[in-house]
Amino acid sequence: MKLTLRLLADVGKALKSLDLYSQYNPSALSIKQFIDFGNNACEEKSFYFLRKELPVRLANIMKEINLLPENLLIMPSVELVRSWYVQSFMDLVEFEDHSGKTREVLERFCKTLINVRNRHSNVVETMAQGVMELRDCDTVDNTTENSLQYFLDRFYMSRIGIRMLINQHTLMFGKDLPGHIRHIGAIDPTCKIGLVVADAYENAQFLCDQYYVDSPVLELVSHNGVSGAAGRTPIESAYVPSHLYYILFELFKVSIKCINAD
């Protein structure tokens, strides 16, 4: 009985915190800001920033989820996604009164971030499954379809931002290992775009060859328009290689499929 009352009290406190945090807007951050901070990284400063910024981002998107049509909210997959966000929000607001000056708190916070990231690893597929469950059992008109697409775009962009913040912290201060010694968290300050393009195409080609047996050869031509750079100088940019790779891999995969379908 005491345990039940305690859980109800925790949920009530979390709901009050949700209303509070949802009143704030997420901070707009650029790649340059990530790099500037990473060059003089301070775990304590990152802790103080994220213990507010992450609940703000979670609270804002949770409020948007609550505005979805009732017939979508009752879908099992959507209910599961909502439970993940509620739990992650509760896990993070626990740190709102903690000091970042103790090693124990910083290590526990980093572990919490990893748990949140792992908990949300299947959010994309699960939310998509919820939408399909709705379409299977109910008629979705054009207005609702457009509203859903608008929400999903914001929902997935929010997820990317949250994962970016978590990955930067865990890569710089946790036990996660960065992809390369020159990387600042997940960011490569001199990401060679051509190499990422070639790698994405090679893997998409290998995958499609297993199904279609044949695939077109990639002809990669780049032109570096940066002032003072020769035309054939490799194009470099400060970017997250894994993000660029994923986008290109999906584009190439669909393109190869369309070519073979013709």
PDB file of C-alpha atoms in Angstrom:
ATOM      1  CA  MET A   1       0.000   0.000   0.000  1.00  0.00           C
ATOM      2  CA  LYS A   2       2.830   2.386   0.961  1.00  0.00           C
ATOM      3  CA  LEU A   3       4.651   1.526  -2.261  1.00  0.00           C
ATOM      4  CA  THR A   4       1.538   2.274  -4.335  1.00  0.00           C
ATOM      5  CA  LEU A   5       1.062   5.641  -2.638  1.00  0.00           C
ATOM      6  CA  ARG A   6       4.710   6.484  -3.210  1.00  0.00           C
ATOM      7  CA  LEU A   7       4.460   5.617  -6.914  1.00  0.00           C
ATOM      8  CA  LEU A   8       1.331   7.760  -7.261  1.00  0.00           C
ATOM      9  CA  ALA A   9       3.106  10.632  -5.529  1.00  0.00           C
ATOM     10  CA  ASP A  10       6.075  10.278  -7.905  1.00  0.00           C
ATOM     11  CA  VAL A  11       3.782  10.317 -10.938  1.00  0.00           C
ATOM     12  CA  GLY A  12       1.925  13.367  -9.597  1.00  0.00           C
ATOM     13  CA  LYS A  13       5.216  15.196  -9.068  1.00  0.00           C
ATOM     14  CA  ALA A  14       6.351  14.247 -12.580  1.00  0.00           C
ATOM     15  CA  LEU A  15       3.130  15.593 -14.117  1.00  0.00           C
ATOM     16  CA  LYS A  16       3.595  18.921 -12.333  1.00  0.00           C
ATOM     17  CA  SER A  17       7.181  19.039 -13.578  1.00  0.00           C
ATOM     18  CA  LEU A  18       5.964  18.228 -17.080  1.00  0.00           C
ATOM     19  CA  ASP A  19       3.713  21.285 -17.093  1.00  0.00           C
ATOM     20  CA  LEU A  20       6.589  23.410 -15.821  1.00  0.00           C
ATOM     21  CA  TYR A  21       9.224  22.224 -18.281  1.00  0.00           C
ATOM     22  CA  SER A  22       6.856  22.364 -21.259  1.00  0.00           C
ATOM     23  CA  GLN A  23       6.591  26.136 -20.774  1.00  0.00           C
ATOM     24  CA  TYR A  24      10.222  26.520 -21.894  1.00  0.00           C
ATOM     25  CA  ASN A  25      11.439  26.343 -25.490  1.00  0.00           C
ATOM     26  CA  PRO A  26      14.292  24.005 -26.450  1.00  0.00           C
ATOM     27  CA  SER A  27      17.618  25.758 -26.996  1.00  0.00           C
ATOM     28  CA  ALA A  28      18.674  26.228 -30.611  1.00  0.00           C
ATOM     29  CA  LEU A  29      22.175  24.761 -31.000  1.00  0.00           C
ATOM     30  CA  SER A  30      24.530  24.796 -33.969  1.00  0.00           C
ATOM     31  CA  ILE A  31      27.359  22.444 -34.943  1.00  0.00           C
ATOM     32  CA  LYS A  32      29.774  25.304 -34.187  1.00  0.00           C
ATOM     33  CA  GLN A  33      28.458  25.574 -30.633  1.00  0.00           C
ATOM     34  CA  PHE A  34      28.906  21.836 -30.123  1.00  0.00           C
ATOM     35  CA  ILE A  35      32.491  22.044 -31.402  1.00  0.00           C
ATOM     36  CA  ASP A  36      33.343  25.144 -29.356  1.00  0.00           C
ATOM     37  CA  PHE A  37      32.085  23.468 -26.200  1.00  0.00           C
ATOM     38  CA  GLY A  38      33.822  20.191 -27.052  1.00  0.00           C
ATOM     39  CA  ASN A  39      37.185  21.911 -27.469  1.00  0.00           C
ATOM     40  CA  ASN A  40      36.975  23.031 -23.830  1.00  0.00           C
ATOM     41  CA  ALA A  41      34.606  20.364 -22.544  1.00  0.00           C
ATOM     42  CA  CYS A  42      33.491  20.552 -18.924  1.00  0.00           C
ATOM     43  CA  GLU A  43      31.390  17.673 -17.625  1.00  0.00           C
ATOM     44  CA  GLU A  44      29.884  19.759 -14.830  1.00  0.00           C
ATOM     45  CA  LYS A  45      28.678  22.441 -17.261  1.00  0.00           C
ATOM     46  CA  SER A  46      27.264  19.770 -19.566  1.00  0.00           C
ATOM     47  CA  PHE A  47      25.434  18.210 -16.610  1.00  0.00           C
ATOM     48  CA  TYR A  48      23.813  21.493 -15.570  1.00  0.00           C
ATOM     49  CA  PHE A  49      22.761  22.243 -19.134  1.00  0.00           C
ATOM     50  CA  LEU A  50      21.359  18.799 -19.961  1.00  0.00           C
ATOM     51  CA  ARG A  51      19.517  18.260 -16.690  1.00  0.00           C
ATOM     52  CA  LYS A  52      17.207  21.075 -17.792  1.00  0.00           C
ATOM     53  CA  GLU A  53      17.468  20.957 -21.594  1.00  0.00           C
ATOM     54  CA  LEU A  54      16.576  17.272 -21.976  1.00  0.00           C
ATOM     55  CA  PRO A  55      13.436  17.437 -19.760  1.00  0.00           C
ATOM     56  CA  VAL A  56      12.391  20.572 -21.670  1.00  0.00           C
ATOM     57  CA  ARG A  57      12.670  18.747 -24.993  1.00  0.00           C
ATOM     58  CA  LEU A  58      10.909  15.654 -23.660  1.00  0.00           C
ATOM     59  CA  ALA A  59       8.125  17.707 -22.057  1.00  0.00           C
ATOM     60  CA  ASN A  60       7.469  19.690 -25.234  1.00  0.00           C
ATOM     61  CA  ILE A  61       7.123  16.628 -27.453  1.00  0.00           C
ATOM     62  CA  MET A  62       5.075  14.793 -24.786  1.00  0.00           C
ATOM     63  CA  LYS A  63       2.604  17.682 -24.793  1.00  0.00           C
ATOM     64  CA  GLU A  64       2.326  17.322 -28.573  1.00  0.00           C
ATOM     65  CA  ILE A  65       1.788  13.571 -28.245  1.00  0.00           C
ATOM     66  CA  ASN A  66      -1.080  14.238 -25.841  1.00  0.00           C
ATOM     67  CA  LEU A  67      -2.781  16.347 -28.537  1.00  0.00           C
ATOM     68  CA  LEU A  68      -2.938  13.450 -30.994  1.00  0.00           C
ATOM     69  CA  PRO A  69      -6.360  12.003 -31.895  1.00  0.00           C
ATOM     70  CA  GLU A  70      -7.741   9.789 -29.146  1.00  0.00           C
ATOM     71  CA  ASN A  71      -8.107   6.825 -31.506  1.00  0.00           C
ATOM     72  CA  LEU A  72      -4.342   6.982 -32.139  1.00  0.00           C
ATOM     73  CA  LEU A  73      -3.391   7.434 -28.485  1.00  0.00           C
ATOM     74  CA  ILE A  74      -5.120   4.178 -27.539  1.00  0.00           C
ATOM     75  CA  MET A  75      -3.099   2.157 -30.045  1.00  0.00           C
ATOM     76  CA  PRO A  76      -0.816  -0.291 -28.119  1.00  0.00           C
ATOM     77  CA  SER A  77       2.377   0.867 -29.817  1.00  0.00           C
ATOM     78  CA  VAL A  78       1.657   4.544 -29.175  1.00  0.00           C
ATOM     79  CA  GLU A  79       0.876   3.799 -25.531  1.00  0.00           C
ATOM     80  CA  LEU A  80       4.243   2.044 -25.305  1.00  0.00           C
ATOM     81  CA  VAL A  81       6.060   5.049 -26.777  1.00  0.00           C
ATOM     82  CA  ARG A  82       4.287   7.374 -24.329  1.00  0.00           C
ATOM     83  CA  SER A  83       5.340   5.179 -21.416  1.00  0.00           C
ATOM     84  CA  TRP A  84       8.981   5.373 -22.556  1.00  0.00           C
ATOM     85  CA  TYR A  85       8.862   9.163 -22.663  1.00  0.00           C
ATOM     86  CA  VAL A  86       7.183   9.402 -19.257  1.00  0.00           C
ATOM     87  CA  GLN A  87       9.783   7.113 -17.692  1.00  0.00           C
ATOM     88  CA  SER A  88      12.691   8.955 -19.288  1.00  0.00           C
ATOM     89  CA  PHE A  89      11.291  12.299 -18.154  1.00  0.00           C
ATOM     90  CA  MET A  90      10.915  11.002 -14.587  1.00  0.00           C
ATOM     91  CA  ASP A  91      14.465   9.610 -14.648  1.00  0.00           C
ATOM     92  CA  LEU A  92      15.942  12.957 -15.723  1.00  0.00           C
ATOM     93  CA  VAL A  93      13.984  15.324 -13.449  1.00  0.00           C
ATOM     94  CA  GLU A  94      15.405  13.408 -10.496  1.00  0.00           C
ATOM     95  CA  PHE A  95      18.620  15.350 -11.096  1.00  0.00           C
ATOM     96  CA  GLU A  96      17.071  18.848 -10.993  1.00  0.00           C
ATOM     97  CA  ASP A  97      18.203  19.421  -7.382  1.00  0.00           C
ATOM     98  CA  HIS A  98      21.495  17.503  -7.544  1.00  0.00           C
ATOM     99  CA  SER A  99      24.916  19.105  -7.587  1.00  0.00           C
ATOM    100  CA  GLY A 100      27.258  18.404 -10.481  1.00  0.00           C
ATOM    101  CA  LYS A 101      30.308  18.743  -8.277  1.00  0.00           C
ATOM    102  CA  THR A 102      30.322  15.123  -7.089  1.00  0.00           C
ATOM    103  CA  ARG A 103      31.738  12.266  -9.157  1.00  0.00           C
ATOM    104  CA  GLU A 104      28.946   9.926  -8.058  1.00  0.00           C
ATOM    105  CA  VAL A 105      26.210  12.217  -9.422  1.00  0.00           C
ATOM    106  CA  LEU A 106      28.025  12.778 -12.727  1.00  0.00           C
ATOM    107  CA  GLU A 107      28.547   9.042 -13.266  1.00  0.00           C
ATOM    108  CA  ARG A 108      24.943   8.249 -12.359  1.00  0.00           C
ATOM    109  CA  PHE A 109      23.709  10.965 -14.722  1.00  0.00           C
ATOM    110  CA  CYS A 110      25.793   9.527 -17.568  1.00  0.00           C
ATOM    111  CA  LYS A 111      24.400   6.046 -16.916  1.00  0.00           C
ATOM    112  CA  THR A 112      20.873   7.490 -16.885  1.00  0.00           C
ATOM    113  CA  LEU A 113      21.473   9.103 -20.280  1.00  0.00           C
ATOM    114  CA  ILE A 114      22.621   5.767 -21.688  1.00  0.00           C
ATOM    115  CA  ASN A 115      19.521   4.066 -20.259  1.00  0.00           C
ATOM    116  CA  VAL A 116      17.287   6.735 -21.830  1.00  0.00           C
ATOM    117  CA  ARG A 117      19.012   6.318 -25.197  1.00  0.00           C
ATOM    118  CA  ASN A 118      18.663   2.527 -25.060  1.00  0.00           C
ATOM    119  CA  ARG A 119      15.020   2.764 -23.979  1.00  0.00           C
ATOM    120  CA  HIS A 120      14.237   4.928 -27.012  1.00  0.00           C
ATOM    121  CA  SER A 121      16.247   2.888 -29.516  1.00  0.00           C
ATOM    122  CA  ASN A 122      13.086   1.510 -31.197  1.00  0.00           C
ATOM    123  CA  VAL A 123      10.945   4.649 -30.981  1.00  0.00           C
ATOM    124  CA  VAL A 124      10.869   5.219 -34.765  1.00  0.00           C
ATOM    125  CA  GLU A 125       9.647   1.719 -35.604  1.00  0.00           C
ATOM    126  CA  THR A 126       7.224   1.582 -32.666  1.00  0.00           C
ATOM    127  CA  MET A 127       5.564   4.910 -33.471  1.00  0.00           C
ATOM    128  CA  ALA A 128       5.294   3.890 -37.136  1.00  0.00           C
ATOM    129  CA  GLN A 129       3.678   0.633 -35.986  1.00  0.00           C
ATOM    130  CA  GLY A 130       1.163   2.662 -33.972  1.00  0.00           C
ATOM    131  CA  VAL A 131       0.168   4.644 -37.064  1.00  0.00           C
ATOM    132  CA  MET A 132      -0.257   1.404 -39.030  1.00  0.00           C
ATOM    133  CA  GLU A 133      -2.398  -0.029 -36.225  1.00  0.00           C
ATOM    134  CA  LEU A 134      -4.654   3.008 -36.541  1.00  0.00           C
ATOM    135  CA  ARG A 135      -4.951   2.620 -40.312  1.00  0.00           C
ATOM    136  CA  ASP A 136      -5.788  -1.076 -39.922  1.00  0.00           C
ATOM    137  CA  CYS A 137      -8.707  -0.486 -37.587  1.00  0.00           C
ATOM    138  CA  ASP A 138      -9.991   2.948 -38.552  1.00  0.00           C
ATOM    139  CA  THR A 139     -10.449   5.239 -41.535  1.00  0.00           C
ATOM    140  CA  VAL A 140      -7.919   8.074 -41.701  1.00  0.00           C
ATOM    141  CA  ASP A 141      -9.136  11.101 -43.675  1.00  0.00           C
ATOM    142  CA  ASN A 142      -6.832  13.546 -45.476  1.00  0.00           C
ATOM    143  CA  THR A 143      -6.967  16.150 -42.721  1.00  0.00           C
ATOM    144  CA  THR A 144      -5.930  13.627 -40.090  1.00  0.00           C
ATOM    145  CA  GLU A 145      -3.252  12.220 -42.417  1.00  0.00           C
ATOM    146  CA  ASN A 146      -1.727  15.670 -42.908  1.00  0.00           C
ATOM    147  CA  SER A 147      -1.824  16.371 -39.180  1.00  0.00           C
ATOM    148  CA  LEU A 148      -0.135  13.052 -38.458  1.00  0.00           C
ATOM    149  CA  GLN A 149       2.613  13.741 -40.986  1.00  0.00           C
ATOM    150  CA  TYR A 150       3.216  17.175 -39.474  1.00  0.00           C
ATOM    151  CA  PHE A 151       3.441  15.651 -35.993  1.00  0.00           C
ATOM    152  CA  LEU A 152       5.732  12.801 -37.090  1.00  0.00           C
ATOM    153  CA  ASP A 153       8.143  15.247 -38.741  1.00  0.00           C
ATOM    154  CA  ARG A 154       8.395  17.224 -35.496  1.00  0.00           C
ATOM    155  CA  PHE A 155       8.500  14.064 -33.386  1.00  0.00           C
ATOM    156  CA  TYR A 156      11.412  12.532 -35.294  1.00  0.00           C
ATOM    157  CA  MET A 157      13.316  15.834 -35.441  1.00  0.00           C
ATOM    158  CA  SER A 158      12.898  16.120 -31.673  1.00  0.00           C
ATOM    159  CA  ARG A 159      14.245  12.596 -31.261  1.00  0.00           C
ATOM    160  CA  ILE A 160      17.310  13.395 -33.373  1.00  0.00           C
ATOM    161  CA  GLY A 161      18.045  16.461 -31.243  1.00  0.00           C
ATOM    162  CA  ILE A 162      17.671  14.547 -27.976  1.00  0.00           C
ATOM    163  CA  ARG A 163      19.924  11.711 -29.154  1.00  0.00           C
ATOM    164  CA  MET A 164      22.496  14.218 -30.390  1.00  0.00           C
ATOM    165  CA  LEU A 165      22.712  15.831 -26.959  1.00  0.00           C
ATOM    166  CA  ILE A 166      22.915  12.473 -25.197  1.00  0.00           C
ATOM    167  CA  ASN A 167      25.561  11.119 -27.575  1.00  0.00           C
ATOM    168  CA  GLN A 168      27.736  14.220 -27.236  1.00  0.00           C
ATOM    169  CA  HIS A 169      27.756  13.887 -23.451  1.00  0.00           C
ATOM    170  CA  THR A 170      28.321  10.133 -23.277  1.00  0.00           C
ATOM    171  CA  LEU A 171      31.032  10.185 -25.943  1.00  0.00           C
ATOM    172  CA  MET A 172      32.964  12.986 -24.261  1.00  0.00           C
ATOM    173  CA  PHE A 173      32.468  12.062 -20.621  1.00  0.00           C
ATOM    174  CA  GLY A 174      31.274   8.452 -20.491  1.00  0.00           C
ATOM    175  CA  LYS A 175      32.709   5.127 -21.527  1.00  0.00           C
ATOM    176  CA  ASP A 176      31.388   5.371 -25.095  1.00  0.00           C
ATOM    177  CA  LEU A 177      34.294   5.551 -27.513  1.00  0.00           C
ATOM    178  CA  PRO A 178      34.265   8.212 -30.266  1.00  0.00           C
ATOM    179  CA  GLY A 179      34.474   7.021 -33.865  1.00  0.00           C
ATOM    180  CA  HIS A 180      37.864   8.668 -34.450  1.00  0.00           C
ATOM    181  CA  ILE A 181      40.457  10.475 -32.372  1.00  0.00           C
ATOM    182  CA  ARG A 182      39.721  13.756 -34.171  1.00  0.00           C
ATOM    183  CA  HIS A 183      35.994  13.549 -33.477  1.00  0.00           C
ATOM    184  CA  ILE A 184      34.408  15.874 -30.938  1.00  0.00           C
ATOM    185  CA  GLY A 185      31.755  13.596 -29.569  1.00  0.00           C
ATOM    186  CA  ALA A 186      29.839  12.417 -32.641  1.00  0.00           C
ATOM    187  CA  ILE A 187      31.014  15.347 -34.773  1.00  0.00           C
ATOM    188  CA  ASP A 188      33.868  15.132 -37.251  1.00  0.00           C
ATOM    189  CA  PRO A 189      35.243  18.686 -37.682  1.00  0.00           C
ATOM    190  CA  THR A 190      36.750  17.667 -41.042  1.00  0.00           C
ATOM    191  CA  CYS A 191      34.243  15.115 -42.294  1.00  0.00           C
ATOM    192  CA  LYS A 192      35.269  14.002 -45.793  1.00  0.00           C
ATOM    193  CA  ILE A 193      31.928  13.979 -47.585  1.00  0.00           C
ATOM    194  CA  GLY A 194      33.076  11.914 -50.573  1.00  0.00           C
ATOM    195  CA  LEU A 195      34.242   9.035 -48.366  1.00  0.00           C
ATOM    196  CA  VAL A 196      30.885   8.937 -46.554  1.00  0.00           C
ATOM    197  CA  VAL A 197      29.035   8.967 -49.896  1.00  0.00           C
ATOM    198  CA  ALA A 198      31.166   6.112 -51.257  1.00  0.00           C
ATOM    199  CA  ASP A 199      30.776   4.074 -48.064  1.00  0.00           C
ATOM    200  CA  ALA A 200      26.999   4.534 -48.002  1.00  0.00           C
ATOM    201  CA  TYR A 201      26.676   3.523 -51.645  1.00  0.00           C
ATOM    202  CA  GLU A 202      28.922   0.478 -51.250  1.00  0.00           C
ATOM    203  CA  ASN A 203      26.805  -0.873 -48.394  1.00  0.00           C
ATOM    204  CA  ALA A 204      23.505  -0.076 -50.131  1.00  0.00           C
ATOM    205  CA  GLN A 205      24.829  -1.754 -53.275  1.00  0.00           C
ATOM    206  CA  PHE A 206      25.895  -4.861 -51.340  1.00  0.00           C
ATOM    207  CA  LEU A 207      22.474  -5.127 -49.708  1.00  0.00           C
ATOM    208  CA  CYS A 208      20.586  -4.694 -52.987  1.00  0.00           C
ATOM    209  CA  ASP A 209      22.848  -7.147 -54.817  1.00  0.00           C
ATOM    210  CA  GLN A 210      21.646  -9.869 -52.442  1.00  0.00           C
ATOM    211  CA  TYR A 211      18.103  -9.304 -53.702  1.00  0.00           C
ATOM    212  CA  TYR A 212      18.383  -7.921 -57.225  1.00  0.00           C
ATOM    213  CA  VAL A 213      21.712  -9.563 -58.181  1.00  0.00           C
ATOM    214  CA  ASP A 214      22.646  -6.417 -60.112  1.00  0.00           C
ATOM    215  CA  SER A 215      23.104  -2.733 -59.301  1.00  0.00           C
ATOM    216  CA  PRO A 216      24.495   0.328 -61.116  1.00  0.00           C
ATOM    217  CA  VAL A 217      28.065   1.507 -60.624  1.00  0.00           C
ATOM    218  CA  LEU A 218      28.496   4.748 -58.703  1.00  0.00           C
ATOM    219  CA  GLU A 219      30.193   7.570 -60.595  1.00  0.00           C
ATOM    220  CA  LEU A 220      31.152  10.082 -57.929  1.00  0.00           C
ATOM    221  CA  VAL A 221      32.217  13.508 -59.170  1.00  0.00           C
ATOM    222  CA  SER A 222      32.800  16.313 -56.676  1.00  0.00           C
ATOM    223  CA  HIS A 223      33.575  19.974 -57.154  1.00  0.00           C
ATOM    224  CA  ASN A 224      34.976  21.947 -54.258  1.00  0.00           C
ATOM    225  CA  GLY A 225      33.682  25.491 -54.544  1.00  0.00           C
ATOM    226  CA  VAL A 226      35.489  26.777 -51.445  1.00  0.00           C
ATOM    227  CA  SER A 227      37.590  29.839 -52.230  1.00  0.00           C
ATOM    228  CA  GLY A 228      41.230  28.877 -52.783  1.00  0.00           C
ATOM    229  CA  ALA A 229      40.515  25.133 -53.063  1.00  0.00           C
ATOM    230  CA  ALA A 230      41.261  23.240 -56.244  1.00  0.00           C
ATOM    231  CA  GLY A 231      38.245  21.762 -57.976  1.00  0.00           C
ATOM    232  CA  ARG A 232      39.252  18.192 -57.141  1.00  0.00           C
ATOM    233  CA  THR A 233      40.178  18.913 -53.506  1.00  0.00           C
ATOM    234  CA  PRO A 234      38.069  16.624 -51.268  1.00  0.00           C
ATOM    235  CA  ILE A 235      35.071  18.406 -49.779  1.00  0.00           C
ATOM    236  CA  GLU A 236      35.225  18.642 -46.004  1.00  0.00           C
ATOM    237  CA  SER A 237      32.630  19.876 -43.545  1.00  0.00           C
ATOM    238  CA  ALA A 238      31.999  19.805 -39.815  1.00  0.00           C
ATOM    239  CA  TYR A 239      29.204  17.256 -39.546  1.00  0.00           C
ATOM    240  CA  VAL A 240      28.028  14.046 -37.892  1.00  0.00           C
ATOM    241  CA  PRO A 241      29.211  11.268 -40.258  1.00  0.00           C
ATOM    242  CA  SER A 242      26.685   8.741 -38.965  1.00  0.00           C
ATOM    243  CA  HIS A 243      23.777  11.094 -39.726  1.00  0.00           C
ATOM    244  CA  LEU A 244      25.019  11.778 -43.247  1.00  0.00           C
ATOM    245  CA  TYR A 245      25.695   8.084 -43.830  1.00  0.00           C
ATOM    246  CA  TYR A 246      22.197   7.060 -42.755  1.00  0.00           C
ATOM    247  CA  ILE A 247      20.522   9.632 -45.016  1.00  0.00           C
ATOM    248  CA  LEU A 248      22.622   8.665 -48.035  1.00  0.00           C
ATOM    249  CA  PHE A 249      22.290   4.928 -47.406  1.00  0.00           C
ATOM    250  CA  GLU A 250      18.480   5.174 -47.412  1.00  0.00           C
ATOM    251  CA  LEU A 251      18.489   7.352 -50.549  1.00  0.00           C
ATOM    252  CA  PHE A 252      20.799   4.993 -52.418  1.00  0.00           C
ATOM    253  CA  LYS A 253      18.851   1.929 -51.304  1.00  0.00           C
ATOM    254  CA  VAL A 254      15.568   3.343 -52.591  1.00  0.00           C
ATOM    255  CA  SER A 255      17.206   4.597 -55.802  1.00  0.00           C
ATOM    256  CA  ILE A 256      18.739   1.205 -56.618  1.00  0.00           C
ATOM    257  CA  LYS A 257      15.387  -0.448 -55.922  1.00  0.00           C
ATOM    258  CA  CYS A 258      13.622   1.946 -58.319  1.00  0.00           C
ATOM    259  CA  ILE A 259      16.217   1.397 -61.041  1.00  0.00           C
ATOM    260  CA  ASN A 260      15.859  -2.376 -60.812  1.00  0.00           C
ATOM    261  CA  ALA A 261      12.070  -2.139 -60.702  1.00  0.00           C
ATOM    262  CA  ASP A 262      12.133  -0.449 -64.114  1.00  0.00           C
TER     263      ASP A 262
END
